[in-house]
Coordinates of C-alpha atoms in Angstrom, one line a residue:
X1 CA 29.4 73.3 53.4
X2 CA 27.3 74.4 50.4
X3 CA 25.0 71.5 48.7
X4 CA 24.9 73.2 45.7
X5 CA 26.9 70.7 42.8
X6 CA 25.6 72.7 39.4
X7 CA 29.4 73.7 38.5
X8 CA 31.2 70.6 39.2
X9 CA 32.3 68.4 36.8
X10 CA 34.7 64.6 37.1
X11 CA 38.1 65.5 36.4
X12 CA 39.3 64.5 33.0
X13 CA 42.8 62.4 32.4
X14 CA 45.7 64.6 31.1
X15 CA 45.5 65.2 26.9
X16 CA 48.9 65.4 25.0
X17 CA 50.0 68.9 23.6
X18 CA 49.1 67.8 19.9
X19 CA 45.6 66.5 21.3
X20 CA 44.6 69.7 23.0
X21 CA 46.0 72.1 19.9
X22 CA 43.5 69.6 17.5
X23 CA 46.0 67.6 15.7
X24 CA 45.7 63.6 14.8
X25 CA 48.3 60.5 15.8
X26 CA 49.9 59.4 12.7
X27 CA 48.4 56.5 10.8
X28 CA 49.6 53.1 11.3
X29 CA 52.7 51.5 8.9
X30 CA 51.5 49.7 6.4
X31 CA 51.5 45.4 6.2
X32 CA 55.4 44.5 6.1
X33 CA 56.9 47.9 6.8
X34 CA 60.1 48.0 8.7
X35 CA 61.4 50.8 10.4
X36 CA 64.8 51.7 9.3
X37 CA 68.1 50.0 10.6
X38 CA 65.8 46.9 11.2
X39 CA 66.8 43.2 8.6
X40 CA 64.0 41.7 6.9
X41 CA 63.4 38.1 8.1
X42 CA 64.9 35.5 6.0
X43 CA 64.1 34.0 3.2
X44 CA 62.2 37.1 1.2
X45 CA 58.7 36.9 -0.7
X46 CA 59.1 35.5 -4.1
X47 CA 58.8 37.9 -6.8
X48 CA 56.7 37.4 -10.2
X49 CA 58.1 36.3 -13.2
X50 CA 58.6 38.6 -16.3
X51 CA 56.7 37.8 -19.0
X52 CA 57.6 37.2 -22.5
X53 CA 58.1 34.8 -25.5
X54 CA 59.9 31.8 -24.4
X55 CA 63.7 31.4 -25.9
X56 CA 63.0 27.8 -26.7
X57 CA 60.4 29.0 -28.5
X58 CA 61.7 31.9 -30.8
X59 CA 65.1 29.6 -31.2
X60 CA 62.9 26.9 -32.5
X61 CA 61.0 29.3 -35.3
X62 CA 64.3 30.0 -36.5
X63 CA 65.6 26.6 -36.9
X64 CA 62.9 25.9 -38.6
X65 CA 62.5 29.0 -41.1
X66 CA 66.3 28.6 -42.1
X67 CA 66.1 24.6 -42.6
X68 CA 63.3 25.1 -44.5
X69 CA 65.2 27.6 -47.0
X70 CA 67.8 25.7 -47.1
X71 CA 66.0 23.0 -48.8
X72 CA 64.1 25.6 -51.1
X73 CA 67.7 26.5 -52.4
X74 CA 68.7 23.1 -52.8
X75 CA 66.1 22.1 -54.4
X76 CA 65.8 24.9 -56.6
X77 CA 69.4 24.2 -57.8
X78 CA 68.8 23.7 -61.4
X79 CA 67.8 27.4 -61.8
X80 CA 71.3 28.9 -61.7
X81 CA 72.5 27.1 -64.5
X82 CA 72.9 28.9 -67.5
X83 CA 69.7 28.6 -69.6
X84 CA 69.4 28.4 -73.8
X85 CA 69.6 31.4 -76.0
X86 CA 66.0 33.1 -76.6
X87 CA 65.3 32.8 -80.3
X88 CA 64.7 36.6 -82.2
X89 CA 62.5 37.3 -85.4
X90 CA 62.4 40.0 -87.2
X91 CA 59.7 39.6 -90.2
X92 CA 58.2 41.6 -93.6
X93 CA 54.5 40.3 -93.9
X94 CA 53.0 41.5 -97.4
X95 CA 49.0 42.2 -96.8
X96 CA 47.2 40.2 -100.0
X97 CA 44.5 41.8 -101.7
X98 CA 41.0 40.1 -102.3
X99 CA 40.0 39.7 -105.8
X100 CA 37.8 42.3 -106.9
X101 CA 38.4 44.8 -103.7
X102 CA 41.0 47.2 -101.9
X103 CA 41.7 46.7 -98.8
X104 CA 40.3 49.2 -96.2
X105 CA 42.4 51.2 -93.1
X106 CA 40.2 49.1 -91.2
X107 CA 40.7 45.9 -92.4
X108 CA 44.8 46.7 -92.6
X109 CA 44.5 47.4 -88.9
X110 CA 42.4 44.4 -88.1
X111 CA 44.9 42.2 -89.7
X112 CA 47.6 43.8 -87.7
X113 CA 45.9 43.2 -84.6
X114 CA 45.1 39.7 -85.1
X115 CA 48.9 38.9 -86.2
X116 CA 49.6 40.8 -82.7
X117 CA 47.6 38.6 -81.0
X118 CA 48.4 34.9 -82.2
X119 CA 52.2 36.0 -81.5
X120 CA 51.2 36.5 -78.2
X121 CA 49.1 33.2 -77.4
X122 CA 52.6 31.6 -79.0
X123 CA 54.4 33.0 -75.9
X124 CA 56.2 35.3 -77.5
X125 CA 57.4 38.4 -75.1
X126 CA 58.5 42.1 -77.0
X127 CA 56.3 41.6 -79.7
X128 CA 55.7 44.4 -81.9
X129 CA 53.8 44.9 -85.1
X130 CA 53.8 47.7 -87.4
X131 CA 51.7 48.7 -90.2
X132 CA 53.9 50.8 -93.2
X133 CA 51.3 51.2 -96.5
X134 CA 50.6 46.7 -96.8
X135 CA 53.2 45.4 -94.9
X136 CA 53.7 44.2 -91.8
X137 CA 56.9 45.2 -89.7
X138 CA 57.0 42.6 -87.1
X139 CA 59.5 41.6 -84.2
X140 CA 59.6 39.0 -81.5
X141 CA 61.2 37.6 -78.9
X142 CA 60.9 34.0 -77.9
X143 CA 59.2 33.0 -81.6
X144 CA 61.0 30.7 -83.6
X145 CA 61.1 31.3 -87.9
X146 CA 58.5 28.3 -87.9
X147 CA 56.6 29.4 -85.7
X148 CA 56.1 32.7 -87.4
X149 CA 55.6 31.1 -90.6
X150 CA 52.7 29.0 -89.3
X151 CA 50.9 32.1 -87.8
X152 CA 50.7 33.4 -91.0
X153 CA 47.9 31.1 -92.3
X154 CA 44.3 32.6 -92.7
X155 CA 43.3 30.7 -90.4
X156 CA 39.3 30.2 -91.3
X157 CA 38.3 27.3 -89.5
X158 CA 35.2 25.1 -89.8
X159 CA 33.9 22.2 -88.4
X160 CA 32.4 19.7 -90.7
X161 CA 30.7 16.3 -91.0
X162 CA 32.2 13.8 -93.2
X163 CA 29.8 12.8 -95.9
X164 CA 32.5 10.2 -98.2
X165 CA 36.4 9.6 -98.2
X166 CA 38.8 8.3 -100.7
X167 CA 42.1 8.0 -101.0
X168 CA 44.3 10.3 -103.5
X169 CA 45.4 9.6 -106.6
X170 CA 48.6 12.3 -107.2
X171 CA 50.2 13.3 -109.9
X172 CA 53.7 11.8 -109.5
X173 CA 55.4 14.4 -112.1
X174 CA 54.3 17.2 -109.0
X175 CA 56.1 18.1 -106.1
X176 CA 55.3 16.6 -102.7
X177 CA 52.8 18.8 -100.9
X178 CA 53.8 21.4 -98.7
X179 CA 52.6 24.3 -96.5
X180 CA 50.8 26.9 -99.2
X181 CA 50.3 30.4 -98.4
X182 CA 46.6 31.0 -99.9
X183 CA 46.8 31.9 -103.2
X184 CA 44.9 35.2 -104.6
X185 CA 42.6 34.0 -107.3
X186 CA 40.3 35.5 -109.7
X187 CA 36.6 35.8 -109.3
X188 CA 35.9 33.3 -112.1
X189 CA 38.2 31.3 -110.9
X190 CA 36.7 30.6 -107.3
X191 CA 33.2 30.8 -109.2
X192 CA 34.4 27.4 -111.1
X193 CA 36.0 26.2 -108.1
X194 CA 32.5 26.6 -105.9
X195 CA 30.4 25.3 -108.8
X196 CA 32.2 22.0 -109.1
X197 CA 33.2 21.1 -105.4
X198 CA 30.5 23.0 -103.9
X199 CA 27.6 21.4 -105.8
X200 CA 24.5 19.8 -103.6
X201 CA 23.9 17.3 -106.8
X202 CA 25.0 13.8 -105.5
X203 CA 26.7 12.8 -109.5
X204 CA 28.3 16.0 -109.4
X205 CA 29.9 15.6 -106.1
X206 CA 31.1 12.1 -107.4
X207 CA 33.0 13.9 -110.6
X208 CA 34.2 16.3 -107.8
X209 CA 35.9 14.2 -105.6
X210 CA 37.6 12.1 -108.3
X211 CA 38.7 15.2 -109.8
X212 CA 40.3 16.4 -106.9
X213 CA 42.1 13.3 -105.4
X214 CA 44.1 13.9 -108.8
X215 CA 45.2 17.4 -107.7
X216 CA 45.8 17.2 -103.9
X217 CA 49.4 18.8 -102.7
X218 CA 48.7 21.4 -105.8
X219 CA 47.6 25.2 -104.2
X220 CA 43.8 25.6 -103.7
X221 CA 42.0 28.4 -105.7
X222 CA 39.1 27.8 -103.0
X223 CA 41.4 28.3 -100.3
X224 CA 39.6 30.8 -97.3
X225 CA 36.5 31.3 -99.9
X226 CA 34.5 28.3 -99.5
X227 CA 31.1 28.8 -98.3
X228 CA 30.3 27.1 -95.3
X229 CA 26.4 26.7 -96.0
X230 CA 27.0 23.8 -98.8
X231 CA 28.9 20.9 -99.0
X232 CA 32.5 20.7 -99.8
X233 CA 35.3 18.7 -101.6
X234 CA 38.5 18.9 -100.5
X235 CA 41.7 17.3 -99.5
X236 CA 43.7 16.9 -96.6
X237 CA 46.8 18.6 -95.3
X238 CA 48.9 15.6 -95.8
X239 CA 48.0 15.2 -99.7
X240 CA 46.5 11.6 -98.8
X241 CA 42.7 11.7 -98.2
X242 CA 40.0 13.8 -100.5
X243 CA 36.6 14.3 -98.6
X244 CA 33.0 15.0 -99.4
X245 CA 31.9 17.0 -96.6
X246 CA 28.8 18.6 -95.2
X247 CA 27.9 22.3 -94.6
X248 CA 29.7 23.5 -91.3
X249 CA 27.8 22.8 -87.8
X250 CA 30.8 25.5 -86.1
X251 CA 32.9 27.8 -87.3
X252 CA 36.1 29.5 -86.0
X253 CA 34.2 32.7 -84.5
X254 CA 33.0 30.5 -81.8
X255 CA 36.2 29.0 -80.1
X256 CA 37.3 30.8 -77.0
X257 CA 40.4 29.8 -76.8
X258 CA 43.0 26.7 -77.7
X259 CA 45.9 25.7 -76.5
X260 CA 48.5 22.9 -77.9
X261 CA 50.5 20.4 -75.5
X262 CA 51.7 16.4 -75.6
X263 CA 48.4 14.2 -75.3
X264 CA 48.2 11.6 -77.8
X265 CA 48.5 7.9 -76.8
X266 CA 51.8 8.1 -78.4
X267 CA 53.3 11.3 -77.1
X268 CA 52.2 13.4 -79.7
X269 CA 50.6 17.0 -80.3
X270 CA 47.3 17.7 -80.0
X271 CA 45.7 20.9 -79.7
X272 CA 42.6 21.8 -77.3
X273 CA 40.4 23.7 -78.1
X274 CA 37.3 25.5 -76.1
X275 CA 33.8 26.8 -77.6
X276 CA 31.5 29.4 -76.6
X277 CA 28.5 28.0 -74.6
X278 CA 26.4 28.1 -77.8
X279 CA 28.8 26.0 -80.0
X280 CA 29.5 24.4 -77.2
X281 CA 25.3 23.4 -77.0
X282 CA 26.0 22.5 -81.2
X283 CA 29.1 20.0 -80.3
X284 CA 26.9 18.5 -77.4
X285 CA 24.0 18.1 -79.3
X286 CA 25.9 16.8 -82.4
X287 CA 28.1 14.1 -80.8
X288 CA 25.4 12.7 -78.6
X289 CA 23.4 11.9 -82.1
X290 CA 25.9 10.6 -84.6
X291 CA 28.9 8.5 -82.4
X292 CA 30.8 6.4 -84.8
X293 CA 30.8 9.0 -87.4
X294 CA 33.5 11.3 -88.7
X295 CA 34.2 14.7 -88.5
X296 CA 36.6 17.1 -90.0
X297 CA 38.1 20.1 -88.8
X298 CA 39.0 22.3 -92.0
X299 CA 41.0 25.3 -92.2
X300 CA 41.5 27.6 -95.1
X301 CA 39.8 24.4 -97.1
X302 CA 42.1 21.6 -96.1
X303 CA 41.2 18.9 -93.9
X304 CA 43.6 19.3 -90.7
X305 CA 41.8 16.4 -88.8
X306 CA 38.9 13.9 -89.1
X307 CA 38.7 11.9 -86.1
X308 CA 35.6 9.4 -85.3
X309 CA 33.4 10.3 -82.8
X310 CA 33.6 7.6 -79.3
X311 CA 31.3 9.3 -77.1
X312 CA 28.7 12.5 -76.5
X313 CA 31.4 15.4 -75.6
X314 CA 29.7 17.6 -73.3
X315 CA 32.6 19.8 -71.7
X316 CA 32.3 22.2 -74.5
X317 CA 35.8 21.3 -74.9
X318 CA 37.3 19.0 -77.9
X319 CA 41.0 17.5 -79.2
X320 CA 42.2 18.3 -82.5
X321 CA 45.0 15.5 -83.8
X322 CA 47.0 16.0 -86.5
X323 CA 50.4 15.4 -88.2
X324 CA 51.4 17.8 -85.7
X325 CA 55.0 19.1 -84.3
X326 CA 56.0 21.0 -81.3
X327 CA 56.1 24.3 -83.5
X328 CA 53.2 23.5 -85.5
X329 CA 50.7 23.2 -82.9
X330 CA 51.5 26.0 -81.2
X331 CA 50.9 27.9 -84.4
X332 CA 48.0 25.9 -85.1
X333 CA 46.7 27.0 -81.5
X334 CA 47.7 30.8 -81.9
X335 CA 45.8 30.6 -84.9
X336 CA 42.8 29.2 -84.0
X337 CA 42.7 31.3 -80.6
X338 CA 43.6 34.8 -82.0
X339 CA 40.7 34.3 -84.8
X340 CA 40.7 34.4 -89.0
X341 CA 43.1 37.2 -90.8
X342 CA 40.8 39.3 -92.6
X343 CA 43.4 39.7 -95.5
X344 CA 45.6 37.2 -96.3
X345 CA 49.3 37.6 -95.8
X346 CA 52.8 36.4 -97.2
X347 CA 56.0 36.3 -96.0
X348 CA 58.2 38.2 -97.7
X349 CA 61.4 37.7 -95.9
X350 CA 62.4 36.5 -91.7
X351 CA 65.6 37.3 -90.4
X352 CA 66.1 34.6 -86.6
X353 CA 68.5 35.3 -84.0
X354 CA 69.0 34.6 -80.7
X355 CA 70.1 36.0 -77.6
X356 CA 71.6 35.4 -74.4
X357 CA 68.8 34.5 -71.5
X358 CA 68.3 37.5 -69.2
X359 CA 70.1 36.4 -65.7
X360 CA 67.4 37.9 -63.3
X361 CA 64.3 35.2 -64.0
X362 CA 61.4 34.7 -61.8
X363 CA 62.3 31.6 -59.8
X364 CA 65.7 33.4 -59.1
X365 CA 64.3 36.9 -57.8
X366 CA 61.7 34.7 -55.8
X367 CA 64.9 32.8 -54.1
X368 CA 66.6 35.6 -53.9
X369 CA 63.8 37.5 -52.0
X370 CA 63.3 34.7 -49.7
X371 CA 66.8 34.8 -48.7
X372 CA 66.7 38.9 -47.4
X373 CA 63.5 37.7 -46.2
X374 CA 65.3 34.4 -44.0
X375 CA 67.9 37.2 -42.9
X376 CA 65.8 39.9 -41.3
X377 CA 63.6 37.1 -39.4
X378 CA 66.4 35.9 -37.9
X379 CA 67.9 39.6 -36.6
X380 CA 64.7 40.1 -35.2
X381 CA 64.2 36.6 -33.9
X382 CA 68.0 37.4 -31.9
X383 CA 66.4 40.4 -30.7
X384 CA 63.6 39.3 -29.0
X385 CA 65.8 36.4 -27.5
X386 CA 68.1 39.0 -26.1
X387 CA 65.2 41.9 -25.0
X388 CA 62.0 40.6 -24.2
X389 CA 62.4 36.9 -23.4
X390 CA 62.0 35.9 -20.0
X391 CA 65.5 35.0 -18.1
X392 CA 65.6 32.3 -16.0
X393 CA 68.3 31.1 -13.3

């Protein structure tokens, strides 16, 4: 028997086919797997809810969006009933010549413009103006025949202290006064007319205003040519005052803008009106040193308002009262807010009409439009119920 061992080796346990070719076991199953033909164990793993906007939810916006048009039309009612006929104008306005000049292309379009203007701040809507040779051509919509008329004032305003009043004396064997479209007078004649109620001598300003208290309601040959660096004598609107005023503290140039609405203590018209910041820094400074006295608003010469002054008006804002109706201060406003004519102008003749109200307003496309609005919020509110909500047993 040989003691040599340096071959031998332990005998190894038997190795499967794929183990001795090289091949691996399969891997395991994974957590919960079942080989086939085998029944899951009762009851199974609950499954995760889908997510999504809840029924209730979406069902509720609806409600709510539909309610809530439903009052809007209800409430809104009114605005389907047939509204009032839209008054028409259709207007010739003769340009006036100033004494002693021609009027310039210029100055023919700058009147244009500004009679373009004050028919818009009335409101009205298709305005047009056209300029043939020295008249006007003008058409409107929504502009009554008094309204138009009052528009066609000069329009110079200016604001002036109230020195002395008196009542009027008229002559009874002359008409009642009336609105006057400025007269065109002569040189000399406004040269007289400046001389005597113009004057800075106190006795001459005496004869002045008894003179004039005799011819107030008559037309004024100083209408739109009084100079607003001296004093003045003139009458009010109504025929029934006569004033001796001072030179003007503000003129017409310096308001922004006015506006006329109901605001007097008895329901009345009154017409607000807004100055630039330097007037408005005049008015301040004025009111604060002279409450309790008077003041006049004048325009084209005539005293259109002379209230008292309560109180230091700071605002840069001011009322103007006056014998005013609906149509007249809106026209007073327009005036005042689309500035002085440079030429003076007449009416030579107004044709009104009116015409139905156009059926498709502003508060009925808006209802209207909320409606198609309503209906494709609630398609897509059924949709989203029916596709994407979450379902539950």
């Amino acid at each position: 028997m040989s003691d040599d061992h340096s071959g031998w080796q332990p005998p190894q346990p038997p190795q499967s086919p794929e183990t001795a070719t090289g091949f691996l076991p399969p891997p395991a199953p994974p957590p919960g797997h079942l080989p086939p033909g085998m029944v899951p164990a009762w009851p199974p793993q609950p499954v995760a809810a889908q997510s999504g906007v809840p029924r209730w939810l979406v069902a509720l916006v609806l409600a709510v969006l539909v309610l809530s048009y439903g009052a809007t039309v209800f409430f809104t009612k009114d605005i389907w009933r047939a509204g009032e006929p839209r008054p028409v104008v259709q207007a010739s306005l003769q340009i006036q010549q100033k004494p002693g000049t021609a009027p310039t292309p210029d100055a023919l379009a700058q009147t244009r413009k500004v009679v373009e203007s004050r028919l818009g701040h009335l409101g009205g809507h298709d305005v047009a103006v056209g300029l043939d040779g020295n008249t006007l051509k003008v058409t409107a919509t929504d502009v009554t025949e008094a309204q138009l008329r009052g528009v066609t004032a000069t329009g110079r305003l200016y604001i002036r202290p109230v020195i002395h009043a008196i009542a009027a004396q008229p002559d009874p064997t002359y008409p009642s006064p009336s609105p006057q479209t400025p007269q065109v007078a002569d040189s000399q004649r406004i040269a007289d007319e400046k001389a005597l109620r113009q004057s800075t001598q106190p006795q001459i300003q005496v004869l002045a205003l008894q003179f004039q208290a005799t011819r107030c309601g008559r037309p004024d040959a100083l209408a739109d040519h009084d100079d607003p660096t001296l004093p003045l004598v003139t009458c009010s609107d109504d025929g029934k005052q006569v004033y001796l005023l001072d030179k003007s503290i503000i003129s017409g140039d310096q308001i922004k803008d006015a506006s006329a609405r109901q605001g007097g203590q008895r329901g009345d018209y009154v017409v607000f009106v807004s100055f630039d910041d330097k007037a408005a820094d005049v008015w301040s400074t004025f009111t604060a040193a002279n409450t309790g006295a008077r003041t006049a608003f004048t325009v084209d010469t005539q005293v259109v308002s002379a209230p008292a002054l309560l109180e230091p008006i700071t605002t840069g804002r001011t009322q103007i009262h006056g014998q005013f109706t609906a149509d007249s201060a809106k026209s007073f406003a327009a005036v005042l807010a689309g500035g002085a004519l440079p030429l003076p102008v007449s009416v030579q003749s107004v044709q009104a009409d009116q015409i139905a109200p156009a059926f498709w307003s502003v508060p009925r496309i808006a209802v209207v439009g909320g409606g198609v609005v309503v209906i494709f919020a609630v398609i897509l509110g059924v949709v989203l119920m029916t596709r994407w909500g979450p379902r539950h047993r």
